[in-house]
Coordinates of C-alpha atoms and ligand atoms in Angstrom, one line a residue:
M1 CA 10.4 -16.1 -38.1
K2 CA 13.4 -14.2 -39.4
L3 CA 15.9 -14.6 -36.6
P4 CA 19.6 -13.6 -36.5
R5 CA 22.1 -16.3 -35.7
R6 CA 23.6 -14.3 -32.9
V7 CA 22.7 -11.2 -30.8
T8 CA 24.8 -9.0 -28.6
I9 CA 23.4 -8.1 -25.2
C10 CA 24.6 -5.2 -23.1
E11 CA 24.0 -5.6 -19.4
V12 CA 22.7 -2.4 -17.9
G13 CA 21.6 -3.6 -14.4
T14 CA 24.5 -2.0 -12.5
R15 CA 23.6 1.4 -14.1
D16 CA 19.8 1.5 -15.0
G17 CA 19.1 -0.8 -12.0
F18 CA 21.4 0.3 -9.2
Q19 CA 20.6 4.0 -10.0
I20 CA 17.0 3.6 -8.8
E21 CA 17.6 1.4 -5.7
P22 CA 16.4 3.2 -2.6
D23 CA 19.5 2.1 -0.6
F24 CA 23.0 2.9 -1.9
I25 CA 24.6 -0.4 -3.1
P26 CA 28.0 -0.7 -1.5
T27 CA 30.9 -0.1 -4.0
E28 CA 32.3 -3.7 -3.4
R29 CA 29.0 -5.2 -4.2
K30 CA 28.8 -3.3 -7.5
I31 CA 32.3 -4.4 -8.4
E32 CA 31.4 -8.0 -7.5
V33 CA 28.4 -8.0 -9.8
V34 CA 30.3 -6.4 -12.7
N35 CA 33.1 -9.0 -12.4
R36 CA 30.6 -11.9 -12.2
L37 CA 28.7 -10.6 -15.3
A38 CA 32.0 -10.4 -17.3
A39 CA 33.0 -13.9 -16.1
A40 CA 29.6 -15.2 -17.3
G41 CA 30.6 -14.1 -20.8
M42 CA 28.5 -10.9 -21.0
P43 CA 30.1 -9.1 -24.0
R44 CA 29.1 -5.5 -23.0
I45 CA 28.4 -4.0 -19.6
E46 CA 27.1 -0.5 -18.9
V47 CA 28.9 -0.3 -15.6
T48 CA 27.7 3.0 -14.2
S49 CA 27.0 6.6 -15.1
F50 CA 29.1 9.8 -14.8
V51 CA 26.3 12.2 -13.9
S52 CA 25.7 14.7 -11.2
P53 CA 26.0 13.0 -7.8
K54 CA 23.1 15.3 -6.7
A55 CA 20.9 13.9 -9.5
I56 CA 21.9 10.2 -8.9
P57 CA 23.6 9.8 -5.5
Q58 CA 23.4 6.0 -5.9
L59 CA 26.1 6.1 -8.6
R60 CA 28.4 8.6 -6.9
D61 CA 31.1 5.9 -6.7
A62 CA 31.4 5.6 -10.5
A63 CA 35.1 6.3 -10.7
E64 CA 35.9 3.9 -7.8
V65 CA 33.9 1.1 -9.5
M66 CA 35.6 1.6 -12.8
A67 CA 39.0 1.6 -11.2
A68 CA 38.5 -1.6 -9.2
I69 CA 36.7 -4.0 -11.7
A70 CA 38.8 -6.8 -13.2
R71 CA 38.9 -5.9 -16.9
R72 CA 38.2 -9.1 -18.8
P73 CA 39.8 -9.0 -22.3
G74 CA 37.1 -8.7 -24.9
T75 CA 34.4 -7.3 -22.6
V76 CA 33.3 -3.8 -23.5
Y77 CA 32.9 -1.7 -20.4
S78 CA 30.8 1.5 -20.9
A79 CA 29.2 4.3 -18.9
L80 CA 26.4 6.7 -19.4
V81 CA 27.1 10.4 -19.6
P82 CA 24.8 13.5 -20.0
N83 CA 27.4 16.2 -20.7
D84 CA 31.1 16.9 -21.4
K85 CA 32.0 16.9 -17.7
G86 CA 30.7 13.3 -17.5
A87 CA 32.6 12.4 -20.7
V88 CA 35.9 13.7 -19.3
R89 CA 35.3 11.8 -16.0
A90 CA 34.4 8.6 -18.0
V91 CA 37.5 8.9 -20.2
D92 CA 39.7 9.4 -17.2
A93 CA 38.1 6.3 -15.6
G94 CA 39.1 4.3 -18.7
V95 CA 35.7 3.4 -20.2
D96 CA 35.8 1.5 -23.5
E97 CA 32.7 3.2 -24.8
I98 CA 30.6 6.3 -23.9
H99 CA 26.8 6.0 -23.9
T100 CA 25.1 9.4 -24.0
V101 CA 21.6 10.2 -22.8
L102 CA 19.1 12.6 -24.3
S103 CA 15.3 12.3 -24.5
A104 CA 13.2 12.5 -27.6
S105 CA 10.6 14.4 -25.5
E106 CA 11.3 18.0 -24.3
S107 CA 9.5 17.4 -21.0
H108 CA 11.4 14.2 -20.1
N109 CA 14.7 15.8 -21.2
L110 CA 14.1 18.7 -18.9
A111 CA 13.0 16.4 -16.0
N112 CA 16.0 14.1 -16.5
V113 CA 18.9 16.3 -17.4
N114 CA 17.5 19.9 -16.8
M115 CA 18.1 20.8 -20.5
T116 CA 16.0 21.4 -23.6
I117 CA 16.8 19.0 -26.4
G118 CA 18.6 21.8 -28.2
E119 CA 20.8 22.5 -25.1
S120 CA 21.5 18.7 -24.7
L121 CA 22.6 18.5 -28.4
T122 CA 25.0 21.3 -27.8
R123 CA 26.4 19.5 -24.7
L124 CA 26.5 16.2 -26.6
A125 CA 28.6 17.8 -29.4
A126 CA 31.1 18.7 -26.7
V127 CA 30.9 15.0 -25.5
A128 CA 31.6 13.9 -29.1
E129 CA 34.7 16.1 -29.2
V130 CA 36.0 14.7 -25.9
A131 CA 35.4 11.1 -27.1
R132 CA 37.0 11.8 -30.5
R133 CA 40.2 13.1 -28.9
A134 CA 40.3 10.1 -26.6
E135 CA 39.4 7.7 -29.4
V136 CA 36.5 6.3 -27.5
P137 CA 33.4 5.4 -29.5
V138 CA 30.0 6.9 -28.7
V139 CA 26.7 5.1 -28.6
S140 CA 23.9 7.7 -28.4
G141 CA 20.8 6.6 -26.4
I142 CA 17.5 8.4 -27.0
S143 CA 15.1 8.1 -24.0
C144 CA 11.3 8.1 -24.7
S145 CA 11.8 7.1 -28.4
F146 CA 8.4 5.4 -28.5
G147 CA 6.4 7.6 -26.2
C148 CA 6.7 10.0 -23.2
P149 CA 5.0 9.6 -19.8
F150 CA 4.3 13.4 -19.8
E151 CA 3.6 14.2 -23.5
G152 CA 2.3 10.9 -24.9
D153 CA 3.2 10.3 -28.6
V154 CA 6.6 11.1 -29.9
P155 CA 6.3 11.7 -33.7
T156 CA 8.7 9.6 -35.7
D157 CA 9.6 12.7 -37.8
H158 CA 10.9 14.3 -34.6
L159 CA 12.7 11.1 -33.5
E160 CA 14.3 10.9 -36.9
S161 CA 15.6 14.5 -36.7
V162 CA 17.2 13.8 -33.3
V163 CA 18.9 10.6 -34.7
A164 CA 20.2 12.7 -37.6
R165 CA 21.8 15.2 -35.3
L166 CA 23.5 12.4 -33.2
V167 CA 24.7 10.6 -36.3
D168 CA 26.1 13.8 -37.7
M169 CA 28.1 14.2 -34.5
G170 CA 29.7 10.8 -35.2
A171 CA 27.8 8.4 -33.1
R172 CA 28.8 4.9 -34.0
G173 CA 25.5 3.5 -32.6
V174 CA 22.1 4.7 -31.7
G175 CA 20.1 3.3 -28.8
L176 CA 16.3 3.6 -29.1
A177 CA 15.0 3.5 -25.5
D178 CA 11.5 2.7 -24.5
T179 CA 12.0 4.3 -21.1
T180 CA 8.5 3.6 -19.6
G181 CA 7.4 0.5 -21.6
M182 CA 5.0 2.3 -24.0
A183 CA 6.2 0.7 -27.2
N184 CA 4.3 -2.2 -28.9
P185 CA 5.8 -4.6 -31.5
A186 CA 4.0 -3.1 -34.5
Q187 CA 5.2 0.4 -33.5
V188 CA 8.8 -0.9 -33.1
A189 CA 8.6 -2.4 -36.6
R190 CA 7.2 0.8 -38.1
V191 CA 9.9 3.0 -36.5
L192 CA 12.7 0.7 -37.6
E193 CA 11.3 0.4 -41.2
R194 CA 11.6 4.1 -41.3
L195 CA 14.9 4.7 -39.6
V196 CA 17.2 1.8 -40.5
P197 CA 17.4 2.4 -44.2
R198 CA 17.7 6.2 -43.7
F199 CA 21.0 5.8 -41.6
P200 CA 23.1 3.1 -43.2
G201 CA 26.1 1.9 -41.1
V202 CA 24.5 2.8 -37.7
E203 CA 24.6 0.1 -35.1
W204 CA 21.0 0.1 -33.6
T205 CA 20.3 -1.0 -30.0
L206 CA 16.9 -1.5 -28.6
H207 CA 16.7 -0.6 -24.9
T208 CA 13.4 -1.9 -23.4
H209 CA 11.6 -1.7 -20.1
D210 CA 9.0 -4.3 -19.3
T211 CA 6.6 -2.0 -17.6
R212 CA 3.7 -3.4 -19.7
A213 CA 5.0 -6.9 -20.4
M214 CA 5.9 -5.9 -24.0
A215 CA 9.7 -6.0 -23.8
I216 CA 10.4 -9.4 -25.3
P217 CA 7.7 -9.0 -28.0
N218 CA 9.3 -5.7 -28.9
I219 CA 12.7 -7.4 -29.1
L220 CA 11.3 -10.1 -31.4
A221 CA 9.9 -7.4 -33.7
A222 CA 13.3 -5.6 -33.7
M223 CA 15.1 -8.8 -34.6
E224 CA 12.7 -9.3 -37.5
H225 CA 13.9 -5.9 -38.7
G226 CA 17.6 -6.7 -38.4
V227 CA 18.4 -5.3 -35.0
T228 CA 21.0 -7.5 -33.1
H229 CA 21.9 -5.4 -30.1
F230 CA 19.8 -5.3 -27.0
D231 CA 20.1 -3.8 -23.5
A232 CA 18.9 -5.9 -20.6
S233 CA 19.1 -5.9 -16.8
I234 CA 19.9 -8.8 -14.5
G235 CA 16.8 -9.9 -12.6
G236 CA 14.8 -7.2 -14.4
L237 CA 16.3 -4.4 -12.3
G238 CA 15.9 -0.9 -13.6
G239 CA 13.9 2.3 -14.0
C240 CA 14.4 6.0 -14.5
P241 CA 14.0 8.1 -11.3
F242 CA 12.8 11.1 -13.5
A243 CA 10.1 9.2 -15.5
P244 CA 7.0 8.5 -13.5
G245 CA 5.8 4.9 -13.9
A246 CA 9.1 3.6 -15.1
S247 CA 9.9 0.0 -14.0
G248 CA 12.6 -2.6 -14.7
N249 CA 14.3 -3.4 -18.0
V250 CA 13.8 -6.6 -19.8
C251 CA 15.3 -9.2 -17.6
T252 CA 18.7 -10.4 -19.0
E253 CA 18.4 -14.1 -18.0
D254 CA 14.7 -14.3 -19.3
L255 CA 15.8 -12.7 -22.6
I256 CA 18.9 -15.0 -23.0
H257 CA 16.7 -18.0 -22.2
C258 CA 14.2 -17.0 -24.9
L259 CA 17.0 -16.5 -27.4
H260 CA 18.8 -19.8 -26.6
A261 CA 15.5 -21.7 -26.7
M262 CA 15.0 -20.3 -30.3
G263 CA 18.6 -21.2 -31.3
V264 CA 19.9 -17.6 -31.2
E265 CA 23.4 -17.4 -29.7
T266 CA 24.5 -14.9 -27.1
G267 CA 27.8 -16.3 -25.9
V268 CA 26.6 -15.8 -22.3
D269 CA 26.4 -18.7 -19.8
L270 CA 22.7 -18.8 -18.8
D271 CA 23.3 -20.9 -15.7
A272 CA 25.8 -18.4 -14.4
M273 CA 23.4 -15.6 -15.1
I274 CA 20.7 -17.3 -13.0
E275 CA 23.1 -17.6 -10.1
I276 CA 24.1 -13.9 -10.5
S277 CA 20.4 -12.9 -10.5
K278 CA 19.9 -14.8 -7.2
R279 CA 22.9 -13.0 -5.7
V280 CA 21.6 -9.6 -6.9
Q281 CA 18.3 -10.4 -5.2
E282 CA 20.3 -10.9 -1.9
I283 CA 22.2 -7.6 -2.5
V284 CA 19.0 -5.5 -3.1
G285 CA 17.1 -7.5 -0.5
R286 CA 14.0 -8.3 -2.5
V287 CA 12.6 -10.6 -5.1
L288 CA 13.2 -9.3 -8.6
P289 CA 10.7 -9.4 -11.5
G290 CA 12.6 -11.9 -13.7
Q291 CA 10.7 -15.2 -14.3
L292 CA 13.5 -17.6 -15.0
A293 CA 15.2 -17.5 -11.6
K294 CA 11.7 -18.7 -10.2
A295 CA 10.6 -21.1 -12.9
G296 CA 13.9 -22.7 -14.0
K297 CA 14.7 -23.3 -17.6
W298 CA 12.3 -24.7 -20.2
N299 CA 13.8 -28.2 -19.8
R300 CA 13.2 -28.4 -16.1
R301 CA 11.3 -31.6 -15.2
Y302 CA 9.3 -32.5 -12.1
P303 CA 8.9 -36.0 -10.5
L304 CA 5.6 -37.7 -11.5
P305 CA 2.9 -37.9 -8.8
G306 CA 2.5 -41.4 -7.3
G307 CA 0.6 -43.9 -9.3
V308 CA 0.8 -42.0 -12.6
R309 CA 3.8 -43.8 -14.2
E310 CA 2.2 -47.2 -14.1
R311 CA -1.0 -45.9 -15.9
I312 CA 0.8 -44.2 -18.8
P313 CA -0.3 -46.2 -21.9
A314 CA 2.5 -47.8 -23.9
R315 CA 3.2 -45.9 -27.2
P316 CA 1.9 -47.9 -30.2
Ligands
COA1 N1 29.4 14.5 -13.2 C1 29.6 15.1 -12.0 N2 29.1 16.3 -11.6 C2 28.5 17.0 -12.6 C3 28.3 16.5 -13.9 C4 28.7 15.2 -14.2 N3 28.6 14.7 -15.4 N4 27.6 17.4 -14.6 C5 27.4 18.5 -13.7 N5 27.9 18.2 -12.5 C6 27.9 19.0 -11.3 C7 28.4 20.4 -11.6 O1 29.7 20.5 -11.5 C8 27.7 21.2 -10.5 O2 28.3 21.0 -9.3 P1 28.3 22.1 -8.1 O3 26.9 22.3 -7.7 O4 29.1 21.4 -7.0 O5 28.9 23.3 -8.7 C9 26.3 20.5 -10.4 O6 26.5 19.2 -10.9 C10 25.3 21.2 -11.3 O7 25.8 21.3 -12.6 P2 24.9 21.9 -13.8 O8 25.7 21.9 -15.0 O9 24.3 23.2 -13.3 O10 23.8 20.8 -14.0 P3 22.3 20.7 -13.5 O11 22.1 20.9 -12.1 O12 21.5 21.5 -14.5 O13 22.1 19.1 -13.9 C11 22.8 17.2 -15.1 C12 22.3 18.6 -15.2 C13 22.7 16.7 -16.5 C14 24.3 17.3 -14.6 C15 22.0 16.4 -14.1 O14 20.6 16.6 -14.4 C16 22.2 14.9 -14.2 O15 23.3 14.5 -13.9 N6 21.3 14.1 -14.7 C17 21.4 12.7 -14.8 C18 20.1 12.1 -14.9 C19 20.2 10.6 -15.0 O16 21.3 10.0 -14.9 N7 19.1 10.0 -15.2 C20 18.9 8.6 -15.3 C21 19.5 8.0 -16.6 S1 18.3 8.1 -17.9
ZN2 ZN1 16.4 2.5 -19.2

């Protein structure tokens, strides 16, 4: 396999995950999780979102969370914004990077942000202006890049034209999001073969959801095509409240385990991540989908059943 030496993970659990929890996660718990993720060496954290509190009441404390976290030097703290109002709030809160949201499907964009794609692009141009003045880089996420739960297929021509508009606005990076887990590895490869050479210099991120157990296969396909930035959620939290059938992101500790087992570095302390995942399960009050917190790492060993050791033949 063609694997990179190192990949960069952006933890999105406190945003993509906590936004969909039925109970409001107390502000102190959010701060605790962000601080523990940074201490575990997570290089990028999408802390929260600056969206309408009516749309996402779970993240109405975005400014308080940003103000209270311990800023670890070297960690990039970002937040999601849908419009210029969100960008101004995010810049005031001191984010290092703005992540914008827009969908490649008209239906999902209307359901999610109450705008057509054209209206969103106008708002995102205003976001880019706010970011440019504040000298904050922008990474533009595109929801439903590989399919829409309402419309089905999203033609690659159409995705390409949306990417072109965002790159023209000065996006440093583009995040291709598989919002409801519709992508498959061959499709990811096809889309990247088309887009990556067309937009040189863009930093590509793949944002996966494991709704149909294809998240890690999709990430493997993206790595084969040179992508080295991936979003992931602690414990496999996550989901979009405005996309029916959406479920959790790829689980961060499962992904890190897979990468480390293959010799790909992340700079993140896997043991610490397993402990954080267990803590997040306590906070949300349920077992999360991640496998590693249940199974242990690949090198976990069990005691032999009685009477077996004596019967193992000596190696010749
Ligand atoms: N932050 C805080 N408040 C905001 C805001 C922002 N970024 N953007 C708009 N608002 C407020 C407005 O001030 C207005 O408040 P008021 O009713 O007290 O006057 C209200 O929200 C409605 O504003 P409007 O511009 O008419 O927006 P809308 O109702 O059409 O909603 C969005 C559009 C984009 C603001 C809303 O759909 C949204 O926040 N969506 C986020 C969806 C999301 O995060 N999905 C999951 C991530 S993929
Ligand atoms: Zn998502």
